[in-house]
């Protein structure tokens, strides 16, 4: 009776616009009980989100499930299916794989907890009400059912019923926007919200993008962080500037009231990042002055200085555009091994031994998600994770097509396999 949803490699993801630009979700992983109470600057739109004390408020990570279901409904509508229902039947493993949560037992527990929060969180808003004086009260999902085999405890399928407010909103194709599949790889709660807000605000504004003050952005996010802390986090995201599709630029960072400019990167192709001008080339005199002096008594014969070519800003390559070239180049630099596709092959361990020590801040404890790091320590004790990470990185460097969506989860699987194969080499086994 259950069916799988369409493969997301063949369809584009869709997000519901009304939930992208206003505070509907908690941005923190810890349980949030404090309600969100938002009123737009023009006093016309309000959103009130209250949490169930037992489950807490639905988080921005829980919204991954809603994006998945909205994309499914949008695809069925575009295929001409006229018998659409807010009740969707699916295999939970398909959902978990598509949103990059993994399919471990812990991932299933995380899914159930997310569905509990989505069902228990209550939203009151006048968005899409018949008049601005009325409001609608709903939860993200009305109910869900999970069938489990009594003998094997394996999942037989899941049935999720969406709220009428969300279902009707997604059914209007004017209310949905395409988003990048890389959205699911964003790990920061604020980063996930900022991508959705940027996609909504800047998507249709071309190269001009959209500029907004930090104070207004803070109000629209519903973040529990103080304004100074929120500013610092936004500055970090803008400095990294690695959100999918979106280019971020801070205007007036040193002023009391900085602003954030958001532009879709597709409108910046052929120009340096943030419209920066190319730095001037050094003159021959400066170039000569920068050369190191020698102690030789006899100077070398002078050579004519070749003319220095001038370059326009259009000739400089955007560093972000080189990623594909580097990936294709690295694909040809594989280790010579009888089984290079196996990350546990001895050749990668040998290469890791010869590789230089990673810089400070690149240890496994610094890179891995805290929960995964603790799980590895408990389930696979006795191993030097920094050494294993160097081996794993050697494998990824030689096989760029194997680059994972979630590094921590992929490394977790690598260590578990290594532990199964080699645990009897450890003292005590």
GROMACS .gro file of C-alpha atoms in nm, residues 5 51 89 128 137 163 171 176 179 194-195 204 207 237-238 249 302 363 373 378 381 420:
model
   22
    5UNK     CA    1   0.836   0.947  -0.359
   51UNK     CA    2   0.571   2.507   2.152
   89UNK     CA    3   0.224   0.754   0.214
  128UNK     CA    4  -0.354   3.402   0.364
  137UNK     CA    5  -0.445   2.836   1.375
  163UNK     CA    6  -0.228   2.067   0.764
  171UNK     CA    7  -0.106   2.361  -0.422
  176UNK     CA    8   0.650   2.771  -0.422
  179UNK     CA    9   1.578   2.569  -0.405
  194UNK     CA   10   1.936   3.276   0.586
  195UNK     CA   11   1.951   3.072   0.265
  204UNK     CA   12   1.370   3.777  -0.854
  207UNK     CA   13   2.204   4.158  -1.011
  237UNK     CA   14   2.829   3.355   0.734
  238UNK     CA   15   2.897   3.649   0.503
  249UNK     CA   16   2.804   4.103   0.114
  302UNK     CA   17   7.093   4.285  -1.714
  363UNK     CA   18   4.162   1.741   1.433
  373UNK     CA   19   3.233   1.209   1.752
  378UNK     CA   20   3.184   0.479   2.240
  381UNK     CA   21   3.727   0.269   2.115
  420UNK     CA   22   3.503  -0.444   1.243
   0.00000   0.00000   0.00000
